[in-house]
PDB file of C-alpha atoms in Angstrom:
ATOM      1  CA  UNK A   1      35.551 -40.459 -90.727  1.00  0.00           C
ATOM      2  CA  UNK A   2      35.414 -44.006 -89.444  1.00  0.00           C
ATOM      3  CA  UNK A   3      32.180 -45.544 -88.160  1.00  0.00           C
ATOM      4  CA  UNK A   4      32.506 -48.230 -85.490  1.00  0.00           C
ATOM      5  CA  UNK A   5      29.120 -49.756 -84.640  1.00  0.00           C
ATOM      6  CA  UNK A   6      28.369 -50.929 -81.111  1.00  0.00           C
ATOM      7  CA  UNK A   7      25.065 -51.951 -79.476  1.00  0.00           C
ATOM      8  CA  UNK A   8      25.438 -49.433 -76.651  1.00  0.00           C
ATOM      9  CA  UNK A   9      27.916 -46.718 -77.664  1.00  0.00           C
ATOM     10  CA  UNK A  10      28.405 -46.287 -81.397  1.00  0.00           C
ATOM     11  CA  UNK A  11      31.543 -44.447 -82.463  1.00  0.00           C
ATOM     12  CA  UNK A  12      32.290 -42.077 -85.294  1.00  0.00           C
ATOM     13  CA  UNK A  13      35.880 -40.905 -85.288  1.00  0.00           C
ATOM     14  CA  UNK A  14      37.939 -38.584 -87.427  1.00  0.00           C
ATOM     15  CA  UNK A  15      41.036 -39.972 -89.101  1.00  0.00           C
ATOM     16  CA  UNK A  16      43.753 -40.586 -86.528  1.00  0.00           C
ATOM     17  CA  UNK A  17      41.458 -40.504 -83.480  1.00  0.00           C
ATOM     18  CA  UNK A  18      40.182 -44.099 -83.380  1.00  0.00           C
ATOM     19  CA  UNK A  19      42.380 -45.147 -80.450  1.00  0.00           C
ATOM     20  CA  UNK A  20      41.212 -42.152 -78.406  1.00  0.00           C
ATOM     21  CA  UNK A  21      37.623 -42.892 -79.363  1.00  0.00           C
ATOM     22  CA  UNK A  22      37.906 -46.527 -78.256  1.00  0.00           C
ATOM     23  CA  UNK A  23      39.465 -45.511 -74.932  1.00  0.00           C
ATOM     24  CA  UNK A  24      36.619 -43.076 -74.222  1.00  0.00           C
ATOM     25  CA  UNK A  25      34.080 -45.670 -75.345  1.00  0.00           C
ATOM     26  CA  UNK A  26      35.526 -48.143 -72.808  1.00  0.00           C
ATOM     27  CA  UNK A  27      35.221 -45.489 -70.089  1.00  0.00           C
ATOM     28  CA  UNK A  28      31.605 -44.718 -70.953  1.00  0.00           C
ATOM     29  CA  UNK A  29      30.710 -48.403 -71.085  1.00  0.00           C
ATOM     30  CA  UNK A  30      31.843 -48.691 -67.460  1.00  0.00           C
ATOM     31  CA  UNK A  31      29.629 -45.730 -66.569  1.00  0.00           C
ATOM     32  CA  UNK A  32      26.771 -47.344 -68.470  1.00  0.00           C
ATOM     33  CA  UNK A  33      27.252 -50.663 -66.676  1.00  0.00           C
ATOM     34  CA  UNK A  34      26.335 -48.967 -63.409  1.00  0.00           C
ATOM     35  CA  UNK A  35      23.375 -46.947 -64.634  1.00  0.00           C
ATOM     36  CA  UNK A  36      21.859 -49.706 -66.780  1.00  0.00           C
ATOM     37  CA  UNK A  37      21.115 -51.681 -63.626  1.00  0.00           C
ATOM     38  CA  UNK A  38      18.326 -49.228 -62.840  1.00  0.00           C
ATOM     39  CA  UNK A  39      16.638 -48.838 -66.201  1.00  0.00           C
ATOM     40  CA  UNK A  40      17.354 -49.486 -69.868  1.00  0.00           C
ATOM     41  CA  UNK A  41      19.784 -47.048 -71.452  1.00  0.00           C
ATOM     42  CA  UNK A  42      19.281 -46.593 -75.215  1.00  0.00           C
ATOM     43  CA  UNK A  43      22.287 -46.407 -77.571  1.00  0.00           C
ATOM     44  CA  UNK A  44      24.380 -43.264 -77.424  1.00  0.00           C
ATOM     45  CA  UNK A  45      26.489 -41.996 -80.338  1.00  0.00           C
ATOM     46  CA  UNK A  46      29.986 -40.800 -79.467  1.00  0.00           C
ATOM     47  CA  UNK A  47      31.528 -38.450 -82.032  1.00  0.00           C
ATOM     48  CA  UNK A  48      35.293 -37.941 -81.626  1.00  0.00           C
ATOM     49  CA  UNK A  49      36.125 -35.275 -84.153  1.00  0.00           C
ATOM     50  CA  UNK A  50      39.045 -33.335 -85.504  1.00  0.00           C
ATOM     51  CA  UNK A  51      38.527 -29.606 -85.927  1.00  0.00           C
ATOM     52  CA  UNK A  52      37.461 -29.749 -89.576  1.00  0.00           C
ATOM     53  CA  UNK A  53      34.921 -32.542 -89.009  1.00  0.00           C
ATOM     54  CA  UNK A  54      33.666 -30.746 -85.897  1.00  0.00           C
ATOM     55  CA  UNK A  55      33.055 -27.460 -87.713  1.00  0.00           C
ATOM     56  CA  UNK A  56      31.285 -29.294 -90.536  1.00  0.00           C
ATOM     57  CA  UNK A  57      28.763 -30.793 -88.104  1.00  0.00           C
ATOM     58  CA  UNK A  58      28.201 -28.470 -85.131  1.00  0.00           C
ATOM     59  CA  UNK A  59      28.261 -24.766 -84.340  1.00  0.00           C
ATOM     60  CA  UNK A  60      29.763 -25.118 -80.858  1.00  0.00           C
ATOM     61  CA  UNK A  61      33.339 -23.811 -80.494  1.00  0.00           C
ATOM     62  CA  UNK A  62      35.874 -26.576 -80.987  1.00  0.00           C
ATOM     63  CA  UNK A  63      37.287 -27.919 -77.752  1.00  0.00           C
ATOM     64  CA  UNK A  64      34.604 -28.276 -75.089  1.00  0.00           C
ATOM     65  CA  UNK A  65      32.883 -31.707 -74.921  1.00  0.00           C
ATOM     66  CA  UNK A  66      29.105 -31.424 -75.050  1.00  0.00           C
ATOM     67  CA  UNK A  67      25.944 -33.418 -75.641  1.00  0.00           C
ATOM     68  CA  UNK A  68      23.075 -32.949 -78.077  1.00  0.00           C
ATOM     69  CA  UNK A  69      20.257 -35.172 -76.987  1.00  0.00           C
ATOM     70  CA  UNK A  70      16.621 -35.800 -77.769  1.00  0.00           C
ATOM     71  CA  UNK A  71      14.547 -38.941 -77.788  1.00  0.00           C
ATOM     72  CA  UNK A  72      13.359 -38.137 -81.303  1.00  0.00           C
ATOM     73  CA  UNK A  73      16.699 -37.301 -82.974  1.00  0.00           C
ATOM     74  CA  UNK A  74      19.010 -39.476 -80.881  1.00  0.00           C
ATOM     75  CA  UNK A  75      21.557 -39.144 -78.091  1.00  0.00           C
ATOM     76  CA  UNK A  76      24.917 -37.720 -79.194  1.00  0.00           C
ATOM     77  CA  UNK A  77      28.135 -36.852 -77.382  1.00  0.00           C
ATOM     78  CA  UNK A  78      30.796 -34.701 -79.035  1.00  0.00           C
ATOM     79  CA  UNK A  79      34.443 -34.891 -77.988  1.00  0.00           C
ATOM     80  CA  UNK A  80      37.399 -33.199 -79.708  1.00  0.00           C
ATOM     81  CA  UNK A  81      40.129 -35.442 -81.051  1.00  0.00           C
ATOM     82  CA  UNK A  82      42.503 -33.148 -79.162  1.00  0.00           C
ATOM     83  CA  UNK A  83      41.982 -30.128 -76.953  1.00  0.00           C
ATOM     84  CA  UNK A  84      43.222 -26.882 -78.531  1.00  0.00           C
ATOM     85  CA  UNK A  85      46.120 -25.326 -76.630  1.00  0.00           C
ATOM     86  CA  UNK A  86      44.298 -22.001 -76.455  1.00  0.00           C
ATOM     87  CA  UNK A  87      41.414 -23.685 -74.678  1.00  0.00           C
ATOM     88  CA  UNK A  88      43.677 -25.563 -72.237  1.00  0.00           C
ATOM     89  CA  UNK A  89      45.510 -22.345 -71.368  1.00  0.00           C
ATOM     90  CA  UNK A  90      42.222 -20.535 -70.812  1.00  0.00           C
ATOM     91  CA  UNK A  91      41.123 -23.297 -68.450  1.00  0.00           C
ATOM     92  CA  UNK A  92      44.455 -23.239 -66.603  1.00  0.00           C
ATOM     93  CA  UNK A  93      44.198 -19.481 -66.106  1.00  0.00           C
ATOM     94  CA  UNK A  94      40.655 -19.794 -64.755  1.00  0.00           C
ATOM     95  CA  UNK A  95      41.796 -22.422 -62.235  1.00  0.00           C
ATOM     96  CA  UNK A  96      44.707 -20.432 -60.796  1.00  0.00           C
ATOM     97  CA  UNK A  97      42.700 -18.669 -58.020  1.00  0.00           C
ATOM     98  CA  UNK A  98      41.221 -21.988 -56.877  1.00  0.00           C
ATOM     99  CA  UNK A  99      44.619 -23.723 -56.899  1.00  0.00           C
ATOM    100  CA  UNK A 100      46.015 -20.988 -54.636  1.00  0.00           C
ATOM    101  CA  UNK A 101      43.263 -21.775 -52.107  1.00  0.00           C
ATOM    102  CA  UNK A 102      42.826 -25.527 -52.430  1.00  0.00           C
ATOM    103  CA  UNK A 103      46.176 -26.808 -53.700  1.00  0.00           C
ATOM    104  CA  UNK A 104      47.169 -28.726 -56.806  1.00  0.00           C
ATOM    105  CA  UNK A 105      44.465 -30.313 -58.972  1.00  0.00           C
ATOM    106  CA  UNK A 106      44.287 -34.112 -59.273  1.00  0.00           C
ATOM    107  CA  UNK A 107      45.491 -33.997 -62.879  1.00  0.00           C
ATOM    108  CA  UNK A 108      45.845 -31.871 -65.984  1.00  0.00           C
ATOM    109  CA  UNK A 109      42.967 -29.871 -67.512  1.00  0.00           C
ATOM    110  CA  UNK A 110      42.639 -32.456 -70.281  1.00  0.00           C
ATOM    111  CA  UNK A 111      42.178 -35.166 -67.637  1.00  0.00           C
ATOM    112  CA  UNK A 112      39.316 -33.172 -66.140  1.00  0.00           C
ATOM    113  CA  UNK A 113      37.663 -32.710 -69.525  1.00  0.00           C
ATOM    114  CA  UNK A 114      37.981 -36.396 -70.422  1.00  0.00           C
ATOM    115  CA  UNK A 115      36.598 -37.442 -67.046  1.00  0.00           C
ATOM    116  CA  UNK A 116      33.747 -34.991 -67.439  1.00  0.00           C
ATOM    117  CA  UNK A 117      32.592 -36.809 -70.574  1.00  0.00           C
ATOM    118  CA  UNK A 118      30.852 -39.105 -68.076  1.00  0.00           C
ATOM    119  CA  UNK A 119      28.832 -36.077 -66.986  1.00  0.00           C
ATOM    120  CA  UNK A 120      27.792 -35.463 -70.586  1.00  0.00           C
ATOM    121  CA  UNK A 121      26.820 -39.124 -70.917  1.00  0.00           C
ATOM    122  CA  UNK A 122      24.717 -38.750 -67.779  1.00  0.00           C
ATOM    123  CA  UNK A 123      22.789 -35.950 -69.505  1.00  0.00           C
ATOM    124  CA  UNK A 124      21.903 -38.393 -72.279  1.00  0.00           C
ATOM    125  CA  UNK A 125      20.780 -40.974 -69.724  1.00  0.00           C
ATOM    126  CA  UNK A 126      18.647 -38.370 -67.943  1.00  0.00           C
ATOM    127  CA  UNK A 127      16.909 -37.556 -71.221  1.00  0.00           C
ATOM    128  CA  UNK A 128      16.255 -41.243 -71.894  1.00  0.00           C
ATOM    129  CA  UNK A 129      14.834 -41.718 -68.378  1.00  0.00           C
ATOM    130  CA  UNK A 130      12.651 -38.576 -68.603  1.00  0.00           C
ATOM    131  CA  UNK A 131      14.550 -36.853 -65.823  1.00  0.00           C
ATOM    132  CA  UNK A 132      15.383 -33.733 -67.849  1.00  0.00           C
ATOM    133  CA  UNK A 133      13.429 -30.724 -66.632  1.00  0.00           C
ATOM    134  CA  UNK A 134      14.851 -27.959 -68.888  1.00  0.00           C
ATOM    135  CA  UNK A 135      15.732 -26.039 -65.747  1.00  0.00           C
ATOM    136  CA  UNK A 136      19.454 -25.543 -66.348  1.00  0.00           C
ATOM    137  CA  UNK A 137      20.694 -25.885 -62.810  1.00  0.00           C
ATOM    138  CA  UNK A 138      18.472 -28.885 -62.022  1.00  0.00           C
ATOM    139  CA  UNK A 139      19.599 -30.715 -65.154  1.00  0.00           C
ATOM    140  CA  UNK A 140      23.263 -29.967 -64.426  1.00  0.00           C
ATOM    141  CA  UNK A 141      22.940 -31.060 -60.813  1.00  0.00           C
ATOM    142  CA  UNK A 142      21.167 -34.311 -61.691  1.00  0.00           C
ATOM    143  CA  UNK A 143      23.744 -35.091 -64.392  1.00  0.00           C
ATOM    144  CA  UNK A 144      26.465 -34.672 -61.785  1.00  0.00           C
ATOM    145  CA  UNK A 145      24.590 -36.935 -59.399  1.00  0.00           C
ATOM    146  CA  UNK A 146      24.133 -39.707 -61.995  1.00  0.00           C
ATOM    147  CA  UNK A 147      27.749 -39.389 -63.106  1.00  0.00           C
ATOM    148  CA  UNK A 148      29.202 -39.554 -59.591  1.00  0.00           C
ATOM    149  CA  UNK A 149      26.881 -42.394 -58.611  1.00  0.00           C
ATOM    150  CA  UNK A 150      28.115 -44.387 -61.605  1.00  0.00           C
ATOM    151  CA  UNK A 151      31.772 -43.655 -60.831  1.00  0.00           C
ATOM    152  CA  UNK A 152      31.292 -44.554 -57.175  1.00  0.00           C
ATOM    153  CA  UNK A 153      29.810 -47.910 -58.141  1.00  0.00           C
ATOM    154  CA  UNK A 154      31.690 -48.910 -61.281  1.00  0.00           C
ATOM    155  CA  UNK A 155      34.906 -46.855 -61.313  1.00  0.00           C
ATOM    156  CA  UNK A 156      35.961 -46.325 -57.684  1.00  0.00           C
ATOM    157  CA  UNK A 157      39.498 -45.538 -58.832  1.00  0.00           C
ATOM    158  CA  UNK A 158      38.183 -42.458 -60.685  1.00  0.00           C
ATOM    159  CA  UNK A 159      35.532 -41.315 -58.220  1.00  0.00           C
ATOM    160  CA  UNK A 160      37.998 -39.554 -55.847  1.00  0.00           C
ATOM    161  CA  UNK A 161      39.473 -37.595 -58.753  1.00  0.00           C
ATOM    162  CA  UNK A 162      36.032 -36.411 -59.884  1.00  0.00           C
ATOM    163  CA  UNK A 163      35.248 -35.343 -56.335  1.00  0.00           C
ATOM    164  CA  UNK A 164      38.617 -33.572 -55.959  1.00  0.00           C
ATOM    165  CA  UNK A 165      38.009 -31.636 -59.164  1.00  0.00           C
ATOM    166  CA  UNK A 166      34.654 -30.577 -57.744  1.00  0.00           C
ATOM    167  CA  UNK A 167      36.233 -29.397 -54.482  1.00  0.00           C
ATOM    168  CA  UNK A 168      38.821 -27.422 -56.433  1.00  0.00           C
ATOM    169  CA  UNK A 169      36.226 -25.740 -58.657  1.00  0.00           C
ATOM    170  CA  UNK A 170      34.113 -24.868 -55.618  1.00  0.00           C
ATOM    171  CA  UNK A 171      37.004 -22.651 -54.395  1.00  0.00           C
ATOM    172  CA  UNK A 172      36.573 -20.266 -57.324  1.00  0.00           C
ATOM    173  CA  UNK A 173      34.781 -16.962 -56.757  1.00  0.00           C
ATOM    174  CA  UNK A 174      31.608 -16.507 -58.841  1.00  0.00           C
ATOM    175  CA  UNK A 175      30.283 -13.158 -59.976  1.00  0.00           C
ATOM    176  CA  UNK A 176      26.742 -13.974 -58.858  1.00  0.00           C
ATOM    177  CA  UNK A 177      26.286 -17.181 -56.826  1.00  0.00           C
ATOM    178  CA  UNK A 178      22.543 -17.664 -57.124  1.00  0.00           C
ATOM    179  CA  UNK A 179      20.575 -20.429 -58.791  1.00  0.00           C
ATOM    180  CA  UNK A 180      18.236 -17.848 -60.278  1.00  0.00           C
ATOM    181  CA  UNK A 181      21.117 -16.086 -62.030  1.00  0.00           C
ATOM    182  CA  UNK A 182      22.443 -19.410 -63.302  1.00  0.00           C
ATOM    183  CA  UNK A 183      19.068 -19.996 -64.881  1.00  0.00           C
ATOM    184  CA  UNK A 184      18.577 -16.621 -66.479  1.00  0.00           C
ATOM    185  CA  UNK A 185      21.964 -15.005 -67.193  1.00  0.00           C
ATOM    186  CA  UNK A 186      24.841 -16.078 -69.465  1.00  0.00           C
ATOM    187  CA  UNK A 187      27.818 -17.279 -67.437  1.00  0.00           C
ATOM    188  CA  UNK A 188      31.529 -16.882 -68.046  1.00  0.00           C
ATOM    189  CA  UNK A 189      33.976 -19.754 -67.641  1.00  0.00           C
ATOM    190  CA  UNK A 190      34.762 -19.070 -63.969  1.00  0.00           C
ATOM    191  CA  UNK A 191      31.087 -18.991 -63.031  1.00  0.00           C
ATOM    192  CA  UNK A 192      30.377 -22.157 -64.993  1.00  0.00           C
ATOM    193  CA  UNK A 193      33.230 -23.959 -63.255  1.00  0.00           C
ATOM    194  CA  UNK A 194      32.168 -22.714 -59.805  1.00  0.00           C
ATOM    195  CA  UNK A 195      28.614 -23.979 -60.258  1.00  0.00           C
ATOM    196  CA  UNK A 196      30.008 -27.265 -61.550  1.00  0.00           C
ATOM    197  CA  UNK A 197      32.032 -27.484 -58.349  1.00  0.00           C
ATOM    198  CA  UNK A 198      28.987 -26.804 -56.193  1.00  0.00           C
ATOM    199  CA  UNK A 199      26.877 -29.388 -58.020  1.00  0.00           C
ATOM    200  CA  UNK A 200      29.678 -31.951 -57.868  1.00  0.00           C
ATOM    201  CA  UNK A 201      30.390 -31.614 -54.157  1.00  0.00           C
ATOM    202  CA  UNK A 202      26.702 -31.787 -53.211  1.00  0.00           C
ATOM    203  CA  UNK A 203      26.162 -34.762 -55.514  1.00  0.00           C
ATOM    204  CA  UNK A 204      29.136 -36.488 -53.894  1.00  0.00           C
ATOM    205  CA  UNK A 205      27.663 -35.872 -50.453  1.00  0.00           C
ATOM    206  CA  UNK A 206      24.384 -37.468 -51.525  1.00  0.00           C
ATOM    207  CA  UNK A 207      26.099 -40.456 -53.131  1.00  0.00           C
ATOM    208  CA  UNK A 208      28.271 -41.110 -50.096  1.00  0.00           C
ATOM    209  CA  UNK A 209      25.500 -40.573 -47.558  1.00  0.00           C
ATOM    210  CA  UNK A 210      22.499 -42.104 -49.320  1.00  0.00           C
ATOM    211  CA  UNK A 211      23.812 -44.136 -52.260  1.00  0.00           C
ATOM    212  CA  UNK A 212      21.159 -44.417 -54.970  1.00  0.00           C
ATOM    213  CA  UNK A 213      18.211 -43.354 -52.813  1.00  0.00           C
ATOM    214  CA  UNK A 214      17.665 -40.092 -54.682  1.00  0.00           C
ATOM    215  CA  UNK A 215      17.787 -41.843 -58.056  1.00  0.00           C
ATOM    216  CA  UNK A 216      15.231 -44.417 -56.949  1.00  0.00           C
ATOM    217  CA  UNK A 217      12.863 -41.644 -55.927  1.00  0.00           C
ATOM    218  CA  UNK A 218      13.405 -39.683 -59.135  1.00  0.00           C
ATOM    219  CA  UNK A 219      12.700 -42.710 -61.313  1.00  0.00           C
ATOM    220  CA  UNK A 220       9.450 -43.365 -59.455  1.00  0.00           C
ATOM    221  CA  UNK A 221       8.404 -39.747 -60.031  1.00  0.00           C
ATOM    222  CA  UNK A 222       9.432 -39.539 -63.713  1.00  0.00           C
ATOM    223  CA  UNK A 223       8.697 -37.763 -65.949  1.00  0.00           C
ATOM    224  CA  UNK A 224       9.954 -34.808 -63.953  1.00  0.00           C
ATOM    225  CA  UNK A 225       8.312 -31.415 -64.358  1.00  0.00           C
ATOM    226  CA  UNK A 226      10.095 -28.102 -64.208  1.00  0.00           C
ATOM    227  CA  UNK A 227       7.349 -26.503 -62.132  1.00  0.00           C
ATOM    228  CA  UNK A 228       7.402 -29.118 -59.356  1.00  0.00           C
ATOM    229  CA  UNK A 229      10.905 -30.601 -59.350  1.00  0.00           C
ATOM    230  CA  UNK A 230      12.078 -28.430 -56.413  1.00  0.00           C
ATOM    231  CA  UNK A 231       9.329 -29.831 -54.183  1.00  0.00           C
ATOM    232  CA  UNK A 232      10.220 -33.334 -55.290  1.00  0.00           C
ATOM    233  CA  UNK A 233      13.925 -32.863 -54.543  1.00  0.00           C
ATOM    234  CA  UNK A 234      13.299 -31.452 -51.077  1.00  0.00           C
ATOM    235  CA  UNK A 235      10.764 -34.182 -50.380  1.00  0.00           C
ATOM    236  CA  UNK A 236      13.236 -36.901 -51.353  1.00  0.00           C
ATOM    237  CA  UNK A 237      16.219 -35.268 -49.665  1.00  0.00           C
ATOM    238  CA  UNK A 238      15.271 -32.655 -47.016  1.00  0.00           C
ATOM    239  CA  UNK A 239      18.911 -31.617 -46.566  1.00  0.00           C
ATOM    240  CA  UNK A 240      18.742 -29.995 -49.974  1.00  0.00           C
ATOM    241  CA  UNK A 241      16.687 -27.202 -48.405  1.00  0.00           C
ATOM    242  CA  UNK A 242      19.809 -26.014 -46.584  1.00  0.00           C
ATOM    243  CA  UNK A 243      21.869 -26.384 -49.741  1.00  0.00           C
ATOM    244  CA  UNK A 244      19.406 -24.244 -51.694  1.00  0.00           C
ATOM    245  CA  UNK A 245      19.639 -21.617 -48.950  1.00  0.00           C
ATOM    246  CA  UNK A 246      23.429 -21.507 -49.308  1.00  0.00           C
ATOM    247  CA  UNK A 247      22.983 -19.858 -52.706  1.00  0.00           C
ATOM    248  CA  UNK A 248      21.183 -16.970 -50.994  1.00  0.00           C
ATOM    249  CA  UNK A 249      23.552 -16.341 -48.053  1.00  0.00           C
ATOM    250  CA  UNK A 250      22.328 -12.875 -47.140  1.00  0.00           C
ATOM    251  CA  UNK A 251      19.932 -14.340 -44.563  1.00  0.00           C
ATOM    252  CA  UNK A 252      18.598 -17.605 -43.220  1.00  0.00           C
ATOM    253  CA  UNK A 253      15.495 -18.521 -45.214  1.00  0.00           C
ATOM    254  CA  UNK A 254      12.542 -20.736 -44.488  1.00  0.00           C
ATOM    255  CA  UNK A 255      11.230 -23.121 -47.128  1.00  0.00           C
ATOM    256  CA  UNK A 256       8.568 -20.692 -48.395  1.00  0.00           C
ATOM    257  CA  UNK A 257      11.116 -17.873 -48.592  1.00  0.00           C
ATOM    258  CA  UNK A 258      13.541 -20.111 -50.451  1.00  0.00           C
ATOM    259  CA  UNK A 259      10.844 -20.900 -52.970  1.00  0.00           C
ATOM    260  CA  UNK A 260      10.171 -17.206 -53.434  1.00  0.00           C
ATOM    261  CA  UNK A 261      13.857 -16.227 -53.544  1.00  0.00           C
ATOM    262  CA  UNK A 262      14.687 -18.792 -56.208  1.00  0.00           C
ATOM    263  CA  UNK A 263      11.523 -17.911 -58.152  1.00  0.00           C
ATOM    264  CA  UNK A 264      10.608 -21.526 -58.655  1.00  0.00           C
ATOM    265  CA  UNK A 265       7.173 -20.815 -59.989  1.00  0.00           C
ATOM    266  CA  UNK A 266       8.456 -18.326 -62.560  1.00  0.00           C
ATOM    267  CA  UNK A 267      11.178 -20.709 -63.645  1.00  0.00           C
ATOM    268  CA  UNK A 268       8.648 -23.487 -63.981  1.00  0.00           C
ATOM    269  CA  UNK A 269       6.472 -21.405 -66.267  1.00  0.00           C
ATOM    270  CA  UNK A 270       9.289 -20.646 -68.693  1.00  0.00           C
ATOM    271  CA  UNK A 271       9.737 -22.972 -71.656  1.00  0.00           C
TER     272      UNK A 271
END
């Protein structure tokens, strides 16, 4: 392992992965440059690990980038030194139905995973800014919003690719397309990708239509609370009411019915 200190994104890299680690660090520093204009972003630790180092440190299956973040223990991102072929093939197979509907993706699966490290970084930023609610779908949606906002501002050459990936994923067919099920039931890869597509495309709409308006409102309201975040989101962006309703397509719902259908109060009471 090699440790490479940095004031904003500290690296630890397995032998042979330093160049990859530095490239991903440069990418995340561009993302940070956008978000740090709004509020201080504490240091984040990027771990780029070979399979042996990965298994010695975390229990997650080797291959999928993820974040482990808390203000007490630190903000960490984990990225494999290389993506296992078995994982890439699994991802390719999951994407086939969407490709048949929406056309070729804007890159290879590994490109998508590398780009999505910005999404994982956004999770760390959300924790630091007290925007994490511990409602799974809210936290995923807000991470997508922060990530796309940063790309739109600081990496406009990558923003269209992130949006295109989202459009592609949104063409998958989920087993149960409801926010309540996302919150309470384990999801397979196709479902996870479909929800990612939905969150990405809606976040892109907000970024393109309103810029950073939602972020400004969220920061004023922080710390966010799980029990009231839905009211806050609809208050800041009324169009989200229609988006919420799209996850319950069996009928057209009013705001009170949406609240009941998505079981906001119950979700807010869960730890």
